[in-house]
Amino acid sequence: QVQLVESGGGLVQAGGSLRLSCAASGRTSSTSTMGWFRQAPGKERGFVASMPWLGAGSYYATSVKGRFTISRDNAKNTLYLQMNSLKPEDTAVYYCAARTHGANNFDYWGQGTQVTVSS
């Protein structure tokens, strides 16, 4: 199993920045892809960004491309999401997720961290 713990959420004014962290533990060697998702009040959880746990490449939702950057530190088993130029519509609970080798979908999830952007 893989355990994921997010941190770094909070309240920020529009135009500000936050960096989320996701500490992974357990069988991280079984992880193929790591990602960030978010769920706003009254909405379904949606994709934000993802990247392979090893190797290059990253993918972003259109709504965050150019403002958010996903990165990782394999030595620390930590995934990051740098969020710049935040907008009120970015307000959501942000979840870290891991997809293990052979899985069709992300199969491990963190508990989420709240991000609130005030106007």
Short mmCIF file of N, CA and C in Angstrom, two decimals:
data_model
loop_
_atom_site.label_atom_id
_atom_site.label_comp_id
_atom_site.label_asym_id
_atom_site.label_seq_id
_atom_site.Cartn_x
_atom_site.Cartn_y
_atom_site.Cartn_z
N GLN A 1 0.83 -1.20 0.00
CA GLN A 1 0.00 0.00 0.00
C GLN A 1 0.87 1.25 0.00
N VAL A 2 0.26 2.35 -0.41
CA VAL A 2 0.92 3.65 -0.43
C VAL A 2 0.10 4.61 0.44
N GLN A 3 0.77 5.28 1.34
CA GLN A 3 0.11 6.29 2.17
C GLN A 3 0.52 7.67 1.69
N LEU A 4 -0.47 8.57 1.65
CA LEU A 4 -0.25 9.92 1.14
C LEU A 4 -0.77 10.93 2.15
N VAL A 5 0.03 11.93 2.46
CA VAL A 5 -0.38 12.96 3.40
C VAL A 5 -0.07 14.33 2.79
N GLU A 6 -1.13 15.11 2.57
CA GLU A 6 -0.98 16.44 2.00
C GLU A 6 -0.78 17.49 3.09
N SER A 7 -0.15 18.58 2.71
CA SER A 7 0.00 19.72 3.60
C SER A 7 0.20 20.97 2.74
N GLY A 8 0.09 22.13 3.38
CA GLY A 8 0.38 23.37 2.68
C GLY A 8 -0.82 24.19 2.27
N GLY A 9 -2.02 23.66 2.49
CA GLY A 9 -3.20 24.43 2.15
C GLY A 9 -3.38 25.62 3.08
N GLY A 10 -4.33 26.47 2.72
CA GLY A 10 -4.59 27.63 3.57
C GLY A 10 -5.42 28.66 2.85
N LEU A 11 -5.46 29.84 3.45
CA LEU A 11 -6.22 30.96 2.90
C LEU A 11 -5.24 31.95 2.27
N VAL A 12 -5.54 32.36 1.05
CA VAL A 12 -4.66 33.29 0.34
C VAL A 12 -5.53 34.23 -0.48
N GLN A 13 -5.03 35.43 -0.71
CA GLN A 13 -5.76 36.39 -1.53
C GLN A 13 -5.56 36.07 -3.01
N ALA A 14 -6.51 36.49 -3.81
CA ALA A 14 -6.39 36.31 -5.25
C ALA A 14 -5.09 36.94 -5.74
N GLY A 15 -4.42 36.22 -6.63
CA GLY A 15 -3.14 36.66 -7.13
C GLY A 15 -1.96 36.12 -6.35
N GLY A 16 -2.24 35.53 -5.21
CA GLY A 16 -1.18 34.99 -4.36
C GLY A 16 -0.75 33.59 -4.78
N SER A 17 0.13 33.02 -3.95
CA SER A 17 0.71 31.72 -4.24
C SER A 17 0.65 30.81 -3.02
N LEU A 18 0.62 29.53 -3.29
CA LEU A 18 0.73 28.50 -2.26
C LEU A 18 1.49 27.32 -2.84
N ARG A 19 2.16 26.58 -1.98
CA ARG A 19 2.78 25.34 -2.43
C ARG A 19 2.26 24.19 -1.58
N LEU A 20 1.66 23.24 -2.24
CA LEU A 20 1.18 22.04 -1.57
C LEU A 20 2.25 20.96 -1.62
N SER A 21 2.29 20.17 -0.56
CA SER A 21 3.20 19.04 -0.50
C SER A 21 2.41 17.77 -0.25
N CYS A 22 2.94 16.66 -0.75
CA CYS A 22 2.33 15.36 -0.52
C CYS A 22 3.44 14.38 -0.18
N ALA A 23 3.46 13.96 1.08
CA ALA A 23 4.47 13.01 1.52
C ALA A 23 3.96 11.59 1.30
N ALA A 24 4.72 10.82 0.55
CA ALA A 24 4.34 9.44 0.25
C ALA A 24 5.17 8.48 1.09
N SER A 25 4.54 7.41 1.53
CA SER A 25 5.24 6.38 2.28
C SER A 25 4.63 5.02 1.93
N GLY A 26 5.29 3.98 2.41
CA GLY A 26 4.83 2.64 2.08
C GLY A 26 5.51 2.14 0.82
N ARG A 27 4.78 1.46 -0.02
CA ARG A 27 5.34 0.84 -1.22
C ARG A 27 5.40 1.84 -2.37
N THR A 28 6.18 2.89 -2.19
CA THR A 28 6.30 3.90 -3.24
C THR A 28 6.94 3.34 -4.50
N SER A 29 7.69 2.25 -4.36
CA SER A 29 8.32 1.64 -5.53
C SER A 29 7.28 1.09 -6.51
N SER A 30 6.05 0.89 -6.02
CA SER A 30 4.99 0.38 -6.87
C SER A 30 4.24 1.48 -7.61
N THR A 31 4.65 2.72 -7.36
CA THR A 31 3.94 3.87 -7.94
C THR A 31 4.43 4.19 -9.35
N SER A 32 3.51 4.37 -10.27
CA SER A 32 3.88 4.75 -11.63
C SER A 32 3.62 6.23 -11.89
N THR A 33 2.54 6.75 -11.34
CA THR A 33 2.14 8.12 -11.60
C THR A 33 1.62 8.76 -10.32
N MET A 34 1.94 10.03 -10.14
CA MET A 34 1.40 10.79 -9.02
C MET A 34 0.64 11.98 -9.59
N GLY A 35 -0.39 12.39 -8.87
CA GLY A 35 -1.18 13.50 -9.38
C GLY A 35 -1.87 14.30 -8.30
N TRP A 36 -2.40 15.43 -8.72
CA TRP A 36 -3.21 16.29 -7.86
C TRP A 36 -4.60 16.42 -8.47
N PHE A 37 -5.58 16.35 -7.60
CA PHE A 37 -6.97 16.54 -7.99
C PHE A 37 -7.58 17.56 -7.03
N ARG A 38 -8.73 18.10 -7.37
CA ARG A 38 -9.39 19.03 -6.47
C ARG A 38 -10.90 18.89 -6.58
N GLN A 39 -11.55 19.24 -5.48
CA GLN A 39 -13.00 19.19 -5.42
C GLN A 39 -13.51 20.46 -4.77
N ALA A 40 -14.23 21.24 -5.54
CA ALA A 40 -14.85 22.46 -5.05
C ALA A 40 -16.23 22.12 -4.48
N PRO A 41 -16.76 22.97 -3.60
CA PRO A 41 -18.08 22.71 -3.02
C PRO A 41 -19.14 22.53 -4.10
N GLY A 42 -19.89 21.45 -4.00
CA GLY A 42 -20.96 21.19 -4.94
C GLY A 42 -20.52 20.66 -6.28
N LYS A 43 -19.23 20.37 -6.43
CA LYS A 43 -18.73 19.88 -7.72
C LYS A 43 -18.03 18.54 -7.54
N GLU A 44 -17.87 17.85 -8.65
CA GLU A 44 -17.16 16.58 -8.60
C GLU A 44 -15.65 16.83 -8.55
N ARG A 45 -14.95 15.85 -8.04
CA ARG A 45 -13.50 15.94 -8.00
C ARG A 45 -12.94 15.91 -9.42
N GLY A 46 -11.99 16.79 -9.70
CA GLY A 46 -11.44 16.88 -11.03
C GLY A 46 -9.92 16.88 -11.06
N PHE A 47 -9.39 16.54 -12.20
CA PHE A 47 -7.95 16.45 -12.40
C PHE A 47 -7.32 17.84 -12.41
N VAL A 48 -6.14 17.94 -11.80
CA VAL A 48 -5.38 19.18 -11.81
C VAL A 48 -4.07 19.00 -12.56
N ALA A 49 -3.27 18.03 -12.12
CA ALA A 49 -1.96 17.82 -12.73
C ALA A 49 -1.45 16.44 -12.37
N SER A 50 -0.53 15.92 -13.19
CA SER A 50 0.07 14.63 -12.88
C SER A 50 1.45 14.54 -13.51
N MET A 51 2.23 13.61 -13.01
CA MET A 51 3.54 13.35 -13.57
C MET A 51 3.97 11.94 -13.21
N PRO A 52 4.86 11.35 -13.97
CA PRO A 52 5.35 10.02 -13.60
C PRO A 52 6.18 10.11 -12.33
N TRP A 53 6.17 9.05 -11.55
CA TRP A 53 6.96 9.03 -10.33
C TRP A 53 8.45 8.96 -10.66
N LEU A 54 8.77 8.34 -11.77
CA LEU A 54 10.12 8.33 -12.30
C LEU A 54 10.06 8.78 -13.75
N GLY A 55 11.05 9.54 -14.18
CA GLY A 55 11.05 9.98 -15.57
C GLY A 55 10.47 11.36 -15.75
N ALA A 56 10.46 11.78 -16.98
CA ALA A 56 10.06 13.15 -17.31
C ALA A 56 8.61 13.22 -17.78
N GLY A 57 8.12 14.45 -17.81
CA GLY A 57 6.78 14.68 -18.33
C GLY A 57 5.84 15.15 -17.26
N SER A 58 4.88 15.97 -17.64
CA SER A 58 3.85 16.42 -16.73
C SER A 58 2.62 16.82 -17.54
N TYR A 59 1.49 16.77 -16.90
CA TYR A 59 0.23 17.06 -17.56
C TYR A 59 -0.60 17.96 -16.66
N TYR A 60 -1.33 18.88 -17.29
CA TYR A 60 -2.10 19.85 -16.53
C TYR A 60 -3.51 20.00 -17.09
N ALA A 61 -4.43 20.31 -16.21
CA ALA A 61 -5.74 20.73 -16.66
C ALA A 61 -5.61 22.09 -17.32
N THR A 62 -6.44 22.34 -18.31
CA THR A 62 -6.37 23.60 -19.03
C THR A 62 -6.52 24.80 -18.10
N SER A 63 -7.35 24.65 -17.10
CA SER A 63 -7.65 25.77 -16.20
C SER A 63 -6.46 26.19 -15.34
N VAL A 64 -5.46 25.35 -15.19
CA VAL A 64 -4.33 25.69 -14.33
C VAL A 64 -3.01 25.79 -15.10
N LYS A 65 -3.02 25.43 -16.36
CA LYS A 65 -1.79 25.44 -17.15
C LYS A 65 -1.21 26.84 -17.20
N GLY A 66 0.09 26.94 -16.92
CA GLY A 66 0.76 28.23 -16.91
C GLY A 66 0.76 28.89 -15.55
N ARG A 67 -0.07 28.40 -14.63
CA ARG A 67 -0.12 28.97 -13.28
C ARG A 67 0.37 27.98 -12.22
N PHE A 68 0.10 26.70 -12.43
CA PHE A 68 0.49 25.66 -11.48
C PHE A 68 1.65 24.86 -12.05
N THR A 69 2.51 24.38 -11.15
CA THR A 69 3.62 23.52 -11.55
C THR A 69 3.70 22.33 -10.61
N ILE A 70 3.67 21.15 -11.20
CA ILE A 70 3.82 19.91 -10.41
C ILE A 70 5.29 19.50 -10.46
N SER A 71 5.79 19.03 -9.33
CA SER A 71 7.17 18.57 -9.27
C SER A 71 7.29 17.52 -8.19
N ARG A 72 8.42 16.90 -8.11
CA ARG A 72 8.62 15.85 -7.11
C ARG A 72 10.06 15.84 -6.64
N ASP A 73 10.27 15.27 -5.47
CA ASP A 73 11.60 15.02 -4.92
C ASP A 73 11.60 13.55 -4.52
N ASN A 74 12.15 12.71 -5.38
CA ASN A 74 12.12 11.28 -5.12
C ASN A 74 12.92 10.91 -3.87
N ALA A 75 13.96 11.64 -3.58
CA ALA A 75 14.76 11.35 -2.40
C ALA A 75 13.95 11.55 -1.12
N LYS A 76 13.01 12.48 -1.18
CA LYS A 76 12.16 12.77 -0.02
C LYS A 76 10.79 12.10 -0.16
N ASN A 77 10.57 11.38 -1.25
CA ASN A 77 9.26 10.76 -1.50
C ASN A 77 8.14 11.79 -1.37
N THR A 78 8.34 12.94 -1.98
CA THR A 78 7.39 14.04 -1.85
C THR A 78 7.03 14.61 -3.20
N LEU A 79 5.74 14.86 -3.36
CA LEU A 79 5.18 15.49 -4.55
C LEU A 79 4.77 16.90 -4.17
N TYR A 80 4.94 17.84 -5.09
CA TYR A 80 4.59 19.24 -4.83
C TYR A 80 3.64 19.77 -5.89
N LEU A 81 2.92 20.82 -5.50
CA LEU A 81 2.13 21.58 -6.46
C LEU A 81 2.32 23.05 -6.12
N GLN A 82 3.07 23.73 -6.95
CA GLN A 82 3.25 25.17 -6.79
C GLN A 82 2.12 25.87 -7.52
N MET A 83 1.38 26.67 -6.78
CA MET A 83 0.21 27.34 -7.34
C MET A 83 0.44 28.85 -7.29
N ASN A 84 0.51 29.46 -8.46
CA ASN A 84 0.71 30.91 -8.57
C ASN A 84 -0.51 31.55 -9.21
N SER A 85 -0.60 32.86 -9.07
CA SER A 85 -1.70 33.63 -9.66
C SER A 85 -3.05 32.99 -9.32
N LEU A 86 -3.23 32.68 -8.06
CA LEU A 86 -4.44 31.98 -7.64
C LEU A 86 -5.68 32.84 -7.84
N LYS A 87 -6.76 32.15 -8.19
CA LYS A 87 -8.05 32.79 -8.43
C LYS A 87 -9.08 32.23 -7.45
N PRO A 88 -10.14 32.98 -7.18
CA PRO A 88 -11.19 32.44 -6.29
C PRO A 88 -11.73 31.10 -6.77
N GLU A 89 -11.78 30.90 -8.06
CA GLU A 89 -12.28 29.61 -8.58
C GLU A 89 -11.34 28.44 -8.35
N ASP A 90 -10.14 28.71 -7.84
CA ASP A 90 -9.24 27.63 -7.45
C ASP A 90 -9.56 27.10 -6.06
N THR A 91 -10.48 27.74 -5.37
CA THR A 91 -10.88 27.29 -4.04
C THR A 91 -11.44 25.88 -4.10
N ALA A 92 -10.85 24.98 -3.31
CA ALA A 92 -11.25 23.57 -3.34
C ALA A 92 -10.46 22.81 -2.29
N VAL A 93 -10.86 21.59 -2.07
CA VAL A 93 -10.02 20.65 -1.34
C VAL A 93 -9.12 19.96 -2.37
N TYR A 94 -7.83 20.00 -2.12
CA TYR A 94 -6.86 19.43 -3.05
C TYR A 94 -6.39 18.08 -2.53
N TYR A 95 -6.42 17.09 -3.41
CA TYR A 95 -6.04 15.74 -3.05
C TYR A 95 -4.82 15.30 -3.85
N CYS A 96 -3.94 14.62 -3.17
CA CYS A 96 -2.82 13.94 -3.79
C CYS A 96 -3.25 12.50 -4.08
N ALA A 97 -2.79 11.96 -5.21
CA ALA A 97 -3.17 10.61 -5.57
C ALA A 97 -2.00 9.88 -6.22
N ALA A 98 -2.02 8.57 -6.09
CA ALA A 98 -0.98 7.73 -6.68
C ALA A 98 -1.64 6.61 -7.48
N ARG A 99 -1.04 6.33 -8.62
CA ARG A 99 -1.47 5.20 -9.42
C ARG A 99 -0.34 4.19 -9.45
N THR A 100 -0.65 2.98 -9.06
CA THR A 100 0.38 1.96 -9.02
C THR A 100 0.48 1.25 -10.37
N HIS A 101 1.60 0.59 -10.56
CA HIS A 101 1.83 -0.13 -11.82
C HIS A 101 0.72 -1.14 -12.06
N GLY A 102 0.15 -1.10 -13.25
CA GLY A 102 -0.91 -2.02 -13.61
C GLY A 102 -2.31 -1.53 -13.32
N ALA A 103 -2.42 -0.46 -12.54
CA ALA A 103 -3.75 0.06 -12.21
C ALA A 103 -4.26 0.95 -13.35
N ASN A 104 -5.55 0.89 -13.60
CA ASN A 104 -6.14 1.72 -14.64
C ASN A 104 -6.40 3.14 -14.15
N ASN A 105 -6.62 3.28 -12.87
CA ASN A 105 -6.93 4.59 -12.29
C ASN A 105 -6.04 4.83 -11.07
N PHE A 106 -6.09 6.06 -10.58
CA PHE A 106 -5.39 6.38 -9.35
C PHE A 106 -6.04 5.56 -8.23
N ASP A 107 -5.22 4.81 -7.50
CA ASP A 107 -5.79 3.89 -6.53
C ASP A 107 -5.45 4.20 -5.09
N TYR A 108 -4.65 5.23 -4.85
CA TYR A 108 -4.38 5.66 -3.48
C TYR A 108 -4.58 7.17 -3.40
N TRP A 109 -5.20 7.60 -2.31
CA TRP A 109 -5.55 9.00 -2.16
C TRP A 109 -5.18 9.51 -0.77
N GLY A 110 -4.81 10.79 -0.72
CA GLY A 110 -4.60 11.43 0.56
C GLY A 110 -5.92 11.92 1.12
N GLN A 111 -5.84 12.55 2.28
CA GLN A 111 -7.05 13.00 2.96
C GLN A 111 -7.51 14.37 2.48
N GLY A 112 -6.66 15.07 1.75
CA GLY A 112 -7.02 16.37 1.20
C GLY A 112 -6.57 17.52 2.06
N THR A 113 -6.35 18.65 1.41
CA THR A 113 -6.00 19.88 2.11
C THR A 113 -6.79 21.03 1.49
N GLN A 114 -7.33 21.88 2.35
CA GLN A 114 -8.21 22.95 1.88
C GLN A 114 -7.40 24.13 1.37
N VAL A 115 -7.76 24.60 0.20
CA VAL A 115 -7.21 25.84 -0.35
C VAL A 115 -8.36 26.81 -0.57
N THR A 116 -8.27 27.98 0.04
CA THR A 116 -9.30 28.99 -0.11
C THR A 116 -8.67 30.27 -0.64
N VAL A 117 -9.20 30.75 -1.76
CA VAL A 117 -8.68 31.97 -2.38
C VAL A 117 -9.74 33.05 -2.26
N SER A 118 -9.42 34.11 -1.56
CA SER A 118 -10.38 35.20 -1.37
C SER A 118 -10.21 36.26 -2.45
N SER A 119 -11.31 36.90 -2.79
CA SER A 119 -11.26 37.91 -3.85
C SER A 119 -10.99 39.30 -3.30
#
